[in-house]
Amino acid sequence: MNHLPGSAWLNFRSLRKQISIAAVLKDKGVLNNFRKQGDQLFGPCPIHHGHNPNAFVVSLSKNLYHCFTGYNSGGDVIDLVCRLDGKSFRQADLYLSSLSSCSIVSRRSSPRKKFVPFTRRIPLDHTTRFFHSKGILLKTASRFEAGAYYGHGFLESSIAVRIHDPAGNPLGYAARRLKNSFIQKVW
């Protein structure tokens, strides 16, 4: 589930199960351009408005599509609505909810676990070969609380950066694991 402002939650899993790609194609008035063969629909790509009758394939059992023209990719019903109409996920949800008999946007029923920020400071070394190779100055790494972590645990052999909320309160760390040769001291 993805959170939206106003405490509404989008349940994309429900959307994918309740609304078929065929229903979207029918609502858009293009389903009659498709032919059914077994578990699949074949037709011209409604995204690219092509004429090739085999360019767009829909798996009815998986509720997935693939376009073989233009961008040669595919996705699920939500991806299709976003691509067809240039909609955001929120707009796609509202559109798909209108096709469904029940509302997909709902209040989250289970209690949400409280986020507990990691406020403890871990020792980071700002003098790493990685920063030197990227042209990051020692004072910049220090200011942004970034550096190599030599300890043990999930950050071992990583370059880490402290993350803060907009008010400047520490929330935790983001890290990228590197080869040991890049996290060695340079200065």
Coordinates of N, CA, C and O in Angstrom, one line a residue, residues 9 12 20-21 27 38-39 58 76 103-104 114 117 122 124 137 170:
W9 N -5.1 5.6 2.0 CA -4.1 4.7 1.5 C -4.6 4.1 0.2 O -5.8 3.8 0.0
F12 N -2.9 -0.8 -4.1 CA -2.6 -1.1 -5.5 C -2.8 -2.6 -5.7 O -3.2 -3.0 -6.8
S20 N -9.5 -5.2 -14.6 CA -8.8 -5.8 -15.7 C -8.3 -4.8 -16.8 O -9.0 -3.8 -16.9
I21 N -7.3 -5.2 -17.4 CA -6.8 -4.3 -18.5 C -7.9 -4.3 -19.6 O -8.1 -3.3 -20.2
D27 N -13.4 0.6 -21.6 CA -13.9 1.9 -21.2 C -13.3 3.0 -22.1 O -13.9 4.0 -22.4
G38 N -6.9 -17.6 -27.2 CA -6.5 -18.3 -25.9 C -6.7 -17.3 -24.7 O -7.7 -16.7 -24.5
D39 N -5.6 -17.2 -24.0 CA -5.6 -16.4 -22.8 C -5.1 -14.9 -23.1 O -4.9 -14.2 -22.2
V58 N -2.1 -8.5 -24.4 CA -2.5 -8.5 -23.0 C -2.7 -10.0 -22.6 O -3.3 -10.8 -23.2
D76 N 1.3 -3.5 -15.6 CA 0.0 -3.9 -15.1 C -1.0 -2.8 -15.5 O -0.7 -1.9 -16.2
S103 N -15.0 1.3 -3.7 CA -13.9 2.3 -3.6 C -12.6 1.6 -3.3 O -12.6 0.8 -2.3
I104 N -11.6 1.9 -4.0 CA -10.2 1.4 -3.7 C -9.5 2.2 -2.7 O -8.7 1.7 -1.9
K114 N 4.8 2.7 14.8 CA 5.4 4.0 14.9 C 6.8 4.0 14.5 O 7.6 3.1 14.8
P117 N 13.1 6.9 14.8 CA 14.4 7.3 14.1 C 15.6 6.7 14.8 O 15.6 6.5 16.0
I122 N 27.0 7.3 14.4 CA 28.0 6.2 14.2 C 29.3 6.9 13.7 O 29.2 8.0 13.0
L124 N 32.0 7.9 11.4 CA 32.3 7.8 9.9 C 33.6 8.5 9.6 O 33.9 9.6 10.2
L137 N 35.3 17.2 -1.1 CA 36.3 17.7 -0.2 C 36.0 17.2 1.2 O 34.8 16.9 1.6
P170 N 17.9 14.1 13.2 CA 18.4 12.9 12.5 C 17.4 11.8 12.5 O 16.6 11.6 13.4

